[in-house]
Short mmCIF file of C-alpha atoms and ligand atoms in Angstrom, two decimals:
data_model
loop_
_atom_site.label_atom_id
_atom_site.label_comp_id
_atom_site.label_asym_id
_atom_site.label_seq_id
_atom_site.Cartn_x
_atom_site.Cartn_y
_atom_site.Cartn_z
CA MET A 1 29.51 4.08 -45.11
CA GLN A 2 26.53 6.41 -45.95
CA PRO A 3 23.23 4.50 -45.02
CA SER A 4 20.95 3.77 -47.55
CA ILE A 5 17.65 5.40 -47.62
CA ASN A 6 15.77 2.28 -46.78
CA GLN A 7 17.77 1.77 -43.77
CA VAL A 8 17.49 5.16 -42.56
CA LEU A 9 13.47 4.98 -43.38
CA LEU A 10 13.41 1.36 -41.42
CA GLN A 11 15.08 3.41 -38.29
CA ILE A 12 12.26 6.04 -38.36
CA ALA A 13 9.78 3.37 -38.86
CA LEU A 14 10.91 1.44 -35.78
CA ASP A 15 11.41 4.73 -33.57
CA LEU A 16 7.50 5.67 -34.08
CA SER A 17 6.92 2.20 -31.71
CA THR A 18 9.49 3.09 -28.97
CA SER A 19 9.09 5.18 -26.18
CA LEU A 20 11.87 7.91 -26.20
CA PRO A 21 12.12 11.08 -23.72
CA SER A 22 10.51 13.82 -24.99
CA GLY A 23 11.34 15.62 -28.19
CA HIS A 24 13.88 12.74 -29.27
CA HIS A 25 11.65 11.55 -31.57
CA TYR A 26 11.62 14.60 -33.70
CA GLN A 27 15.52 15.35 -33.25
CA ARG A 28 16.39 11.72 -34.42
CA LEU A 29 13.79 12.09 -37.40
CA ILE A 30 15.73 15.35 -38.68
CA ALA A 31 19.29 13.50 -38.12
CA ALA A 32 18.20 10.60 -40.09
CA LEU A 33 16.94 13.11 -42.90
CA ASN A 34 20.38 14.50 -43.00
CA ARG A 35 22.43 11.51 -43.32
CA VAL A 36 20.34 10.50 -46.66
CA LEU A 37 19.55 14.20 -48.03
CA PRO A 38 22.19 16.78 -49.04
CA CYS A 39 21.33 19.97 -46.87
CA GLU A 40 23.02 21.99 -44.60
CA ALA A 41 19.78 23.03 -42.58
CA SER A 42 16.54 21.35 -42.07
CA ALA A 43 13.77 21.98 -39.61
CA LEU A 44 10.90 20.51 -38.74
CA PHE A 45 7.79 23.01 -37.44
CA VAL A 46 4.68 21.92 -35.72
CA PHE A 47 1.59 24.33 -35.15
CA ASP A 48 0.79 25.61 -31.72
CA GLU A 49 -2.81 26.54 -30.60
CA MET A 50 -2.13 29.96 -31.43
CA GLY A 51 -1.32 29.15 -35.05
CA PHE A 52 2.43 30.05 -35.03
CA LEU A 53 4.92 27.24 -36.25
CA GLN A 54 7.09 26.26 -33.63
CA PRO A 55 10.36 24.66 -34.79
CA VAL A 56 10.49 21.37 -33.18
CA ALA A 57 13.75 19.76 -34.21
CA VAL A 58 16.57 21.42 -36.21
CA SER A 59 19.68 20.53 -37.84
CA GLY A 60 22.58 23.19 -39.07
CA LEU A 61 20.66 26.20 -37.33
CA SER A 62 21.58 27.91 -34.01
CA GLU A 63 19.57 26.40 -31.39
CA GLU A 64 18.28 29.69 -30.88
CA VAL A 65 15.41 28.98 -33.63
CA LEU A 66 14.37 26.31 -31.20
CA GLY A 67 13.23 29.13 -28.76
CA LYS A 68 11.34 31.30 -31.99
CA LYS A 69 7.66 31.12 -33.13
CA PHE A 70 7.31 31.91 -36.83
CA LEU A 71 3.64 33.16 -37.98
CA PRO A 72 3.17 31.97 -41.46
CA ASP A 73 2.01 35.45 -42.63
CA ASN A 74 5.08 36.74 -41.85
CA HIS A 75 7.02 34.33 -43.79
CA PRO A 76 6.06 33.92 -47.26
CA ARG A 77 8.25 30.61 -47.87
CA LEU A 78 6.70 29.08 -45.05
CA LYS A 79 3.16 30.32 -46.05
CA ALA A 80 3.93 28.79 -49.87
CA ILE A 81 4.66 25.67 -48.43
CA LEU A 82 1.92 25.47 -46.61
CA GLY A 83 -0.36 26.26 -49.17
CA CYS A 84 0.80 23.14 -51.32
CA THR A 85 -0.32 19.36 -50.62
CA THR A 86 2.93 18.42 -52.58
CA PRO A 87 6.71 18.94 -52.03
CA LEU A 88 7.76 22.66 -53.07
CA ARG A 89 10.81 23.65 -54.43
CA PHE A 90 11.77 27.46 -54.93
CA PRO A 91 14.30 28.15 -57.41
CA SER A 92 17.86 29.58 -56.55
CA THR A 93 16.70 32.68 -57.77
CA SER A 94 13.64 33.37 -55.55
CA GLU A 95 13.58 36.67 -53.85
CA LEU A 96 11.57 35.66 -51.19
CA PRO A 97 13.46 36.21 -47.65
CA ASP A 98 14.48 33.02 -45.89
CA PRO A 99 12.73 32.17 -42.40
CA PHE A 100 16.52 31.14 -41.38
CA ASP A 101 18.53 34.00 -42.78
CA GLY A 102 21.13 34.90 -40.09
CA PHE A 103 20.88 31.30 -38.24
CA LEU A 104 23.17 29.30 -40.14
CA LYS A 105 25.26 27.03 -37.25
CA ASP A 106 28.41 27.41 -39.07
CA ASP A 107 27.95 30.71 -40.68
CA PRO A 108 25.86 33.03 -38.53
CA ASN A 109 26.51 35.86 -40.65
CA SER A 110 26.23 34.59 -44.15
CA SER A 111 22.94 35.28 -45.76
CA ILE A 112 21.32 32.25 -47.62
CA ASP A 113 19.69 34.27 -50.41
CA VAL A 114 21.14 32.06 -52.91
CA HIS A 115 20.76 28.44 -52.31
CA ASP A 116 18.04 25.52 -52.73
CA CYS A 117 15.40 25.50 -50.60
CA MET A 118 12.53 23.08 -50.53
CA GLY A 119 9.59 22.15 -48.15
CA CYS A 120 6.48 20.14 -47.47
CA SER A 121 3.41 20.80 -45.59
CA LEU A 122 2.08 17.61 -42.82
CA TYR A 123 -0.96 16.29 -42.59
CA VAL A 124 -2.56 14.31 -40.12
CA GLU A 125 -5.78 12.83 -41.65
CA ASP A 126 -6.30 16.14 -43.48
CA ASN A 127 -5.50 18.56 -40.89
CA LEU A 128 -2.51 20.35 -41.91
CA VAL A 129 -0.37 20.22 -38.55
CA GLY A 130 3.25 21.46 -39.41
CA VAL A 131 6.09 21.73 -41.84
CA LEU A 132 9.31 20.25 -42.98
CA THR A 133 11.93 22.31 -44.63
CA LEU A 134 15.63 21.82 -46.39
CA ASP A 135 18.31 24.56 -47.12
CA ALA A 136 21.02 23.62 -49.22
CA MET A 137 23.93 26.02 -49.79
CA LYS A 138 24.63 24.53 -53.47
CA VAL A 139 22.25 24.98 -56.20
CA GLY A 140 21.12 22.37 -57.76
CA ALA A 141 21.83 19.89 -54.45
CA PHE A 142 17.94 18.98 -54.38
CA ASP A 143 17.73 18.11 -58.32
CA GLN A 144 18.62 14.38 -57.75
CA ILE A 145 15.87 14.03 -54.91
CA ASP A 146 12.74 13.11 -55.85
CA ASP A 147 9.37 13.96 -54.50
CA ILE A 148 8.39 10.37 -53.21
CA THR A 149 11.72 10.63 -51.04
CA VAL A 150 10.70 13.56 -49.53
CA GLU A 151 6.82 13.16 -49.40
CA THR A 152 7.67 9.43 -47.57
CA PHE A 153 10.23 11.78 -44.99
CA ALA A 154 6.90 14.38 -44.76
CA ALA A 155 4.35 11.32 -43.77
CA LEU A 156 6.91 9.63 -41.33
CA ALA A 157 7.42 13.22 -39.93
CA ALA A 158 3.40 13.63 -39.76
CA ALA A 159 3.16 10.03 -38.09
CA THR A 160 5.63 11.27 -35.48
CA ILE A 161 3.80 14.40 -34.73
CA ARG A 162 0.53 12.54 -34.24
CA ASN A 163 2.21 9.77 -32.18
CA ILE A 164 3.63 12.37 -29.74
CA THR A 165 0.33 14.41 -29.45
CA MET A 166 -1.58 11.34 -29.01
CA VAL A 167 0.50 10.44 -26.15
CA GLU A 168 0.78 13.73 -24.55
CA ALA A 169 -2.56 13.97 -24.69
CA LEU A 170 -3.21 10.76 -22.77
CA LYS A 171 -0.60 12.14 -20.37
CA ARG A 172 -2.58 14.87 -19.80
CA SER A 173 -5.78 12.99 -19.33
CA ASN A 174 -3.99 10.47 -16.89
CA LYS A 175 -2.58 13.29 -15.06
CA LYS A 176 -6.24 14.77 -14.75
CA HIS A 177 -7.52 11.36 -14.00
CA GLN A 178 -4.92 10.85 -10.88
CA ASN A 179 -5.59 14.59 -9.74
CA ILE A 180 -9.47 13.76 -9.69
CA ASN A 181 -8.65 10.14 -7.86
CA LYS A 182 -6.50 12.14 -5.35
CA LEU A 183 -9.45 14.47 -4.76
CA LEU A 184 -11.86 11.77 -4.28
CA ILE A 185 -9.76 9.63 -2.10
CA GLU A 186 -9.32 12.74 0.12
CA GLU A 187 -13.05 13.15 0.02
CA ALA A 188 -13.78 9.94 1.04
CA ARG A 189 -11.42 10.04 4.03
CA THR A 190 -12.89 13.11 5.37
CA LYS A 191 -16.48 11.88 4.55
CA GLY A 192 -15.78 8.78 7.14
CA GLY A 193 -16.62 11.14 9.75
CA GLN A 194 -15.35 11.18 13.44
CA LEU A 195 -15.48 8.91 16.09
CA VAL A 196 -17.11 10.72 18.87
CA GLY A 197 -17.42 9.15 22.20
CA VAL A 198 -15.73 9.57 25.72
CA SER A 199 -16.62 6.09 27.00
CA LEU A 200 -13.62 4.02 28.02
CA GLU A 201 -15.13 1.54 25.55
CA ILE A 202 -14.74 4.19 22.70
CA GLN A 203 -11.36 4.96 23.92
CA ARG A 204 -10.24 1.23 23.91
CA LEU A 205 -11.87 1.13 20.45
CA ARG A 206 -9.58 4.37 19.62
CA ASP A 207 -6.22 2.48 20.67
CA ASN A 208 -7.43 -0.73 19.13
CA ILE A 209 -7.90 1.24 15.67
CA LYS A 210 -4.42 2.80 16.39
CA MET A 211 -2.45 -0.07 16.96
CA VAL A 212 -3.78 -2.20 13.95
CA ALA A 213 -3.92 0.48 11.69
CA HIS A 214 -0.18 0.53 10.53
CA SER A 215 -0.17 -2.83 9.83
CA ASN A 216 -1.58 -4.84 6.94
CA TYR A 217 -3.26 -7.24 9.20
CA ALA A 218 -6.93 -8.26 8.17
CA VAL A 219 -9.34 -6.81 10.35
CA LEU A 220 -12.91 -8.02 11.29
CA ILE A 221 -15.17 -5.59 12.87
CA SER A 222 -17.73 -6.79 14.76
CA GLY A 223 -20.72 -5.00 16.47
CA GLU A 224 -24.63 -4.98 16.66
CA THR A 225 -26.63 -2.71 13.72
CA GLY A 226 -25.79 1.16 13.84
CA THR A 227 -22.50 0.93 16.53
CA GLY A 228 -20.36 2.54 13.78
CA LYS A 229 -18.35 -0.24 12.20
CA GLU A 230 -18.28 1.54 9.02
CA LEU A 231 -16.84 4.73 10.61
CA VAL A 232 -14.08 2.21 12.24
CA ALA A 233 -13.22 0.66 8.65
CA HIS A 234 -12.98 4.17 7.18
CA GLU A 235 -10.70 5.05 10.36
CA LEU A 236 -8.84 2.20 10.09
CA HIS A 237 -7.81 3.01 6.49
CA ALA A 238 -7.65 6.69 7.22
CA GLN A 239 -4.71 6.04 10.08
CA SER A 240 -3.07 3.47 7.45
CA GLN A 241 -0.24 3.55 5.09
CA ARG A 242 -2.24 3.14 2.50
CA SER A 243 -4.53 6.08 3.28
CA ASP A 244 -3.34 7.70 -0.26
CA LYS A 245 -5.03 5.00 -1.92
CA PRO A 246 -8.72 4.15 -2.27
CA MET A 247 -10.65 2.26 0.06
CA VAL A 248 -12.89 0.27 -2.12
CA TYR A 249 -16.29 -0.32 -0.58
CA VAL A 250 -18.40 -4.02 -1.18
CA ASN A 251 -21.37 -4.76 0.27
CA CYS A 252 -21.71 -8.52 0.52
CA ALA A 253 -25.34 -8.59 1.31
CA ALA A 254 -26.19 -6.61 -1.89
CA LEU A 255 -23.94 -8.78 -4.29
CA PRO A 256 -26.60 -10.49 -6.45
CA GLU A 257 -25.13 -14.16 -7.04
CA SER A 258 -25.25 -13.90 -10.64
CA ILE A 259 -22.67 -11.01 -10.86
CA ALA A 260 -21.03 -11.27 -7.64
CA GLU A 261 -17.99 -12.89 -8.87
CA SER A 262 -17.57 -10.62 -11.90
CA GLU A 263 -18.06 -7.52 -9.55
CA LEU A 264 -15.28 -8.74 -6.78
CA PHE A 265 -12.89 -10.45 -9.09
CA GLY A 266 -13.56 -8.58 -12.84
CA HIS A 267 -14.34 -10.45 -16.08
CA VAL A 268 -12.71 -10.18 -19.69
CA LYS A 269 -14.43 -9.39 -22.70
CA GLY A 270 -16.76 -12.52 -23.90
CA ALA A 271 -16.57 -14.26 -20.49
CA PHE A 272 -20.44 -14.40 -20.41
CA THR A 273 -23.63 -13.26 -22.12
CA GLY A 274 -23.21 -9.20 -21.71
CA ALA A 275 -19.83 -9.13 -21.04
CA ASN A 276 -19.06 -6.73 -23.53
CA SER A 277 -15.52 -5.34 -22.66
CA HIS A 278 -13.03 -6.19 -20.36
CA ARG A 279 -13.90 -5.00 -16.84
CA ALA A 280 -11.62 -4.80 -13.26
CA GLY A 281 -13.32 -6.33 -10.25
CA LYS A 282 -13.26 -4.58 -6.74
CA PHE A 283 -10.26 -6.36 -5.71
CA GLU A 284 -8.34 -4.85 -8.58
CA LEU A 285 -9.36 -1.57 -7.95
CA ALA A 286 -8.43 -1.75 -4.63
CA ASP A 287 -5.07 -2.86 -5.62
CA SER A 288 -2.17 -1.14 -3.11
CA GLY A 289 -5.26 0.24 -1.45
CA THR A 290 -7.95 -1.46 1.34
CA ILE A 291 -10.79 -3.36 0.38
CA PHE A 292 -13.61 -3.08 2.91
CA LEU A 293 -16.32 -6.17 2.98
CA ASP A 294 -19.31 -5.21 4.53
CA GLU A 295 -21.93 -7.58 5.76
CA ILE A 296 -19.66 -10.20 5.14
CA GLY A 297 -21.66 -12.81 7.30
CA GLU A 298 -24.13 -12.53 4.10
CA LEU A 299 -21.78 -13.86 1.56
CA PRO A 300 -22.74 -17.03 -0.26
CA LEU A 301 -20.45 -20.15 0.93
CA LEU A 302 -20.03 -20.62 -2.78
CA LEU A 303 -18.15 -17.32 -3.03
CA GLN A 304 -16.69 -17.54 0.38
CA ALA A 305 -14.52 -20.30 -0.95
CA LYS A 306 -13.29 -17.93 -3.71
CA LEU A 307 -12.80 -15.05 -1.53
CA LEU A 308 -10.81 -17.34 0.61
CA ARG A 309 -8.79 -18.53 -2.46
CA VAL A 310 -7.96 -14.92 -3.32
CA ILE A 311 -6.71 -14.10 0.45
CA GLN A 312 -4.22 -17.21 0.41
CA GLN A 313 -3.07 -16.94 -3.11
CA GLY A 314 -2.82 -12.65 -3.24
CA GLU A 315 -3.95 -12.90 -7.07
CA VAL A 316 -7.38 -12.71 -8.77
CA GLN A 317 -8.54 -14.25 -11.80
CA ARG A 318 -11.09 -12.28 -13.69
CA VAL A 319 -14.13 -14.54 -14.56
CA GLY A 320 -13.07 -15.78 -18.20
CA ALA A 321 -9.21 -15.47 -17.76
CA ASP A 322 -6.93 -17.40 -18.03
CA LYS A 323 -4.17 -15.55 -16.25
CA ASN A 324 -4.00 -14.81 -12.47
CA LEU A 325 -3.55 -10.99 -11.45
CA PHE A 326 -1.30 -10.49 -8.43
CA ILE A 327 -2.91 -7.97 -6.01
CA ASP A 328 -1.81 -6.05 -2.78
CA VAL A 329 -4.90 -5.57 -1.01
CA ARG A 330 -5.83 -5.03 2.45
CA ILE A 331 -8.71 -6.50 3.77
CA ILE A 332 -11.15 -5.17 6.47
CA ALA A 333 -14.30 -6.71 6.59
CA ALA A 334 -17.00 -6.15 9.15
CA THR A 335 -20.41 -7.92 10.52
CA ASN A 336 -23.38 -7.53 12.82
CA ARG A 337 -23.68 -11.57 13.04
CA ASP A 338 -21.77 -13.53 15.46
CA LEU A 339 -19.42 -15.23 12.95
CA GLU A 340 -18.10 -17.80 15.35
CA LEU A 341 -21.62 -19.05 15.81
CA GLU A 342 -22.40 -18.89 11.90
CA VAL A 343 -19.16 -21.20 11.80
CA SER A 344 -20.72 -23.77 13.98
CA GLU A 345 -23.65 -23.77 12.48
CA GLY A 346 -22.03 -24.34 8.87
CA ARG A 347 -23.36 -20.91 7.55
CA PHE A 348 -19.65 -19.18 7.47
CA ARG A 349 -16.42 -21.28 6.59
CA SER A 350 -14.32 -21.73 9.33
CA ASP A 351 -10.90 -21.27 7.37
CA LEU A 352 -12.07 -17.81 5.93
CA PHE A 353 -13.20 -16.67 9.34
CA HIS A 354 -9.58 -17.18 10.88
CA ARG A 355 -8.20 -15.35 7.63
CA LEU A 356 -10.57 -12.21 8.05
CA ASN A 357 -10.38 -12.66 11.96
CA VAL A 358 -6.09 -11.69 12.51
CA PHE A 359 -7.36 -8.79 14.70
CA PRO A 360 -10.90 -8.45 15.75
CA ILE A 361 -12.67 -5.21 16.62
CA HIS A 362 -15.55 -5.23 18.28
CA VAL A 363 -17.87 -1.95 18.66
CA PRO A 364 -19.83 -2.00 21.65
CA PRO A 365 -23.53 -1.48 21.79
CA LEU A 366 -24.40 1.83 22.87
CA ARG A 367 -26.19 1.03 25.84
CA GLU A 368 -22.71 -0.16 27.12
CA ARG A 369 -21.23 3.01 26.54
CA LYS A 370 -21.47 4.97 29.75
CA GLY A 371 -21.67 9.02 28.72
CA ASP A 372 -21.51 8.55 24.94
CA ILE A 373 -25.14 9.73 24.52
CA ALA A 374 -24.95 12.94 25.73
CA VAL A 375 -21.75 13.59 23.39
CA LEU A 376 -23.26 11.67 20.39
CA THR A 377 -26.38 14.09 21.04
CA GLY A 378 -24.31 17.23 20.97
CA HIS A 379 -22.57 16.27 17.71
CA ILE A 380 -25.36 14.94 15.76
CA LEU A 381 -27.39 18.47 17.05
CA ASP A 382 -24.31 20.23 15.67
CA LYS A 383 -24.65 18.64 12.20
CA VAL A 384 -28.36 19.30 12.16
CA LYS A 385 -27.72 23.08 12.99
CA LEU A 386 -25.17 23.30 10.36
CA GLN A 387 -27.79 21.58 8.13
CA PHE A 388 -30.41 24.29 8.75
CA ASN A 389 -28.32 27.13 9.64
CA ILE A 390 -29.67 27.44 13.06
CA ASN A 391 -27.53 28.91 15.80
CA THR A 392 -28.77 27.28 18.97
CA LEU A 393 -30.72 23.75 19.45
CA HIS A 394 -30.44 21.64 22.85
CA VAL A 395 -32.02 19.07 24.68
CA HIS A 396 -33.99 19.24 27.61
CA PRO A 397 -32.41 17.63 30.26
CA ARG A 398 -35.16 15.55 30.93
CA SER A 399 -35.03 14.89 27.26
CA LEU A 400 -31.19 13.89 27.61
CA GLN A 401 -32.33 11.69 30.71
CA TYR A 402 -34.93 9.99 28.62
CA LEU A 403 -32.28 9.36 25.60
CA GLU A 404 -29.90 7.55 28.45
CA GLU A 405 -32.36 5.17 29.32
CA GLN A 406 -33.34 4.17 26.40
CA LYS A 407 -31.97 0.49 24.80
CA TRP A 408 -31.16 1.77 21.38
CA VAL A 409 -31.14 -1.47 19.52
CA GLY A 410 -30.26 0.41 16.41
CA ASN A 411 -27.39 2.13 18.31
CA VAL A 412 -25.90 5.27 17.10
CA ARG A 413 -27.99 5.21 13.74
CA GLU A 414 -31.02 5.26 15.88
CA LEU A 415 -30.17 7.73 18.05
CA GLU A 416 -29.38 9.76 15.14
CA HIS A 417 -32.57 9.38 13.33
CA THR A 418 -34.65 10.03 16.91
CA LEU A 419 -32.53 13.13 17.12
CA MET A 420 -33.16 14.49 13.53
CA ARG A 421 -36.74 13.74 13.29
CA ALA A 422 -37.26 15.39 17.12
CA ALA A 423 -34.98 18.27 15.57
CA LEU A 424 -37.32 19.04 12.88
CA ARG A 425 -40.12 18.88 15.01
CA SER A 426 -38.66 21.68 17.60
CA ILE A 427 -37.52 23.83 14.42
CA GLN A 428 -41.23 23.50 13.34
CA ASP A 429 -42.32 24.57 16.58
CA GLN A 430 -39.72 27.41 16.76
CA GLN A 431 -38.27 26.27 19.39
CA ALA A 432 -34.48 25.68 20.27
CA VAL A 433 -34.78 23.23 23.12
CA ILE A 434 -35.75 19.62 22.02
CA THR A 435 -38.39 18.28 24.56
CA GLU A 436 -39.84 15.07 25.26
CA GLU A 437 -42.67 15.87 23.31
CA HIS A 438 -40.37 16.55 20.35
CA LEU A 439 -38.75 12.90 20.89
CA GLY A 440 -42.62 11.37 20.57
CA VAL A 441 -42.43 9.51 23.85
CA SER A 442 -45.58 8.45 23.66
CA GLY A 443 -48.04 6.51 26.01
CA MET A 444 -47.98 3.61 23.75
CA VAL A 445 -44.39 2.74 24.16
CA ILE A 446 -44.75 3.23 28.02
CA LYS A 447 -47.88 1.13 27.47
CA GLY A 448 -45.94 -1.51 25.69
CA VAL A 449 -43.46 -2.01 28.33
CA SER A 450 -45.58 -1.97 31.30
CA SER A 451 -47.59 -4.75 29.41
CA ALA A 452 -44.32 -6.87 29.20
CA THR A 453 -43.76 -6.23 33.04
CA ASP A 454 -47.03 -8.31 33.79
CA ASP A 455 -45.29 -11.45 32.67
CA MET A 456 -42.24 -11.77 34.78
CA PRO A 457 -40.50 -15.00 34.34
CA ASP A 458 -40.53 -17.36 37.79
CA GLN A 459 -37.51 -19.40 36.46
CA PRO A 460 -34.16 -18.17 35.30
CA ILE A 461 -34.22 -17.39 31.54
CA VAL A 462 -31.67 -16.24 29.01
CA MET A 463 -32.40 -11.89 28.76
CA ARG A 464 -31.52 -11.76 25.58
CA GLU A 465 -33.52 -14.47 24.14
CA ALA A 466 -36.54 -13.28 26.06
CA VAL A 467 -35.93 -9.39 24.76
CA GLU A 468 -35.51 -10.90 21.43
CA ARG A 469 -39.06 -12.81 21.34
CA TYR A 470 -40.78 -9.77 23.11
CA GLN A 471 -39.00 -7.38 19.86
CA LYS A 472 -40.28 -10.17 17.54
CA GLN A 473 -43.64 -10.12 18.90
CA LEU A 474 -43.64 -6.09 18.72
CA ILE A 475 -42.97 -6.35 15.19
CA GLU A 476 -45.32 -8.97 14.01
CA HIS A 477 -47.71 -7.07 15.56
CA GLY A 478 -46.73 -3.38 14.24
CA LEU A 479 -46.76 -5.35 10.98
CA LYS A 480 -50.10 -6.84 11.48
CA LYS A 481 -51.46 -3.11 12.52
CA SER A 482 -49.72 -2.08 9.41
CA GLY A 483 -51.18 -4.19 6.83
CA GLY A 484 -47.68 -5.69 6.47
CA ILE A 485 -46.30 -2.59 5.48
CA TRP A 486 -42.71 -2.23 6.96
CA SER A 487 -42.63 1.87 6.48
CA LYS A 488 -46.06 1.88 8.28
CA ALA A 489 -45.48 -0.55 10.93
CA ALA A 490 -41.94 1.44 11.42
CA ASP A 491 -44.04 4.47 12.24
CA PHE A 492 -46.37 2.58 14.49
CA LEU A 493 -43.00 1.49 16.67
CA LYS A 494 -41.58 4.64 15.87
CA MET A 495 -38.49 3.29 14.59
CA ASP A 496 -36.18 3.82 11.68
CA ARG A 497 -37.66 1.88 8.76
CA GLY A 498 -34.07 0.37 7.98
CA ASN A 499 -33.40 -0.54 11.43
CA LEU A 500 -36.88 -2.10 11.89
CA TYR A 501 -36.50 -4.37 8.49
CA LYS A 502 -32.73 -5.48 10.04
CA MET A 503 -34.30 -6.22 13.01
CA GLY A 504 -37.22 -7.84 11.41
CA LYS A 505 -34.99 -10.18 9.29
CA LYS A 506 -32.97 -10.95 12.16
CA LEU A 507 -35.34 -12.06 14.26
CA GLY A 508 -36.99 -14.01 11.45
CA VAL A 509 -40.08 -12.17 11.43
CA LYS A 510 -42.31 -12.74 8.16
CA PRO A 511 -44.58 -10.10 7.00
N1 ATP B 601 -18.94 7.21 17.41
C1 ATP B 601 -19.56 7.54 16.69
N2 ATP B 601 -19.36 9.04 16.28
C2 ATP B 601 -20.06 9.66 15.53
N3 ATP B 601 -21.00 9.30 14.66
C3 ATP B 601 -21.48 7.70 14.72
C4 ATP B 601 -20.61 7.12 15.50
N4 ATP B 601 -20.96 5.59 15.51
C5 ATP B 601 -21.87 5.56 14.80
N5 ATP B 601 -21.68 7.08 14.20
C6 ATP B 601 -22.86 7.23 12.99
O1 ATP B 601 -23.97 6.39 13.25
C7 ATP B 601 -24.42 6.04 12.00
C8 ATP B 601 -24.48 4.48 11.59
O2 ATP B 601 -22.67 4.22 11.68
P1 ATP B 601 -22.36 3.02 10.80
O3 ATP B 601 -23.07 3.04 9.58
O4 ATP B 601 -20.79 2.98 10.78
O5 ATP B 601 -23.28 1.79 11.29
P2 ATP B 601 -22.83 0.02 11.16
O6 ATP B 601 -22.34 -0.48 12.44
O7 ATP B 601 -21.96 -0.38 10.18
O8 ATP B 601 -24.38 -0.21 10.90
P3 ATP B 601 -24.90 -1.62 10.31
O9 ATP B 601 -24.60 -2.90 10.96
O10 ATP B 601 -26.57 -1.16 10.11
O11 ATP B 601 -24.09 -1.37 8.90
C9 ATP B 601 -23.62 6.71 10.81
O12 ATP B 601 -24.44 8.21 10.21
C10 ATP B 601 -22.35 6.95 11.68
O13 ATP B 601 -21.64 8.24 11.33
MG1 MG B 602 -22.37 -0.74 7.98
#
């Protein structure tokens, strides 16, 4: 039974909201048209970016047509149709050549010079996007079809073109974003840098990284400031099976309490004043990859509870949402605090600590790594050479000895900054060798140390506490001399400002 026009139109309308393999939408539209309109040949054309009409679906015509392009100027019938905004009918006596002459599927040799022919231009929001053409061998075949029927088909064809064009543009943009993401992930992977060192401690560290990287275990990296915890986190991710996915960085110390929950877990539009749109949190962004919770020891207790829930359930709830989202995230956390001590003093939840501490990795301080200072010095100077485009730059053996004797409370970062400053001075002096002078080995430091030796204890004491007390006194003294300005105190104590500030905060110094 012949379907009614309404049934056919309904089917086309339904197709508009259905995903079909590419090209199928057009072909189904033409097939539907043929079911209700009496024609031997029909074609749907879409303009390409060069201004050619490209057939995207045909019926009753040789498939060869699909490989051809039609320039309207060379095809007067197509040109005439394009010139009208309503359906255009050609008289059967029209002398204008037909673009499909010789392409009839059933009878390629026959000419369609005496026939009924009509067409309609296709518009998407005032833009001419294509043409629909119908040919019938029987004269008068189209007399019964009113313009509104053809216009309805044309409108649905235009909507189909619009849909497909939009989907294709979205696919292209998605592909582009995927490529950019891939590039950024690769870049981030190389940015992590190389874990340099020859000491037994560094070798053990590398073994540990290798052992746990492939698993999905949570890793808690501990170690003093500047020891390379972030580098270890990058290395863990790079060696994991998730290395082609992002590692999302969260600095727990820099999360303002008011927006922390939304930063981590996202929010829905209207969840709070200023939440103008839906937003994914860091956990969602890290889905199928890794989340690196740096400075985890600084996370407020309230957020610790929320984080624990996410880790336990493997689900996040955006602020203001009523549904949970499943996430698959590998957790790496780092801290320079003694988390066990923090737990015993009630500042860190013990249940969260145990969840994070599945595989602990401790990064030893630089002063405990025999032989690393020399190789790190070489590595850092290589970076300086590259940066300043110079060929030779060394440290004098006495300078190296000096470097090896230092305590490096700021660890590799402090060594890095010290060497960079010294390198700058030597470059300024046009010297290829870094001397103690460039290192700023000043009488003040030595004087400071010797005055401490005047005050040696008679009774046993905890060395770390005594050193920290002295460090605190020095920082307070430095600040006093510098009018409470940290950057000046850092200059005075010949330390990196960031490291000094961190150390001061840790030791409870109040400016
Ligand atoms: N083994 C290493 N080889 C090469 N560079 C290193 C090494 N360890 C640390 N560094 C460099 O030292 C600097 C500090 O490292 P990183 O930021 O990883 O330290 P951290 O332990 O995270 O410090 P903080 O606790 O202060 O955040 C970085 O520039 C890093 O590249
Ligand atoms: Mg760090």
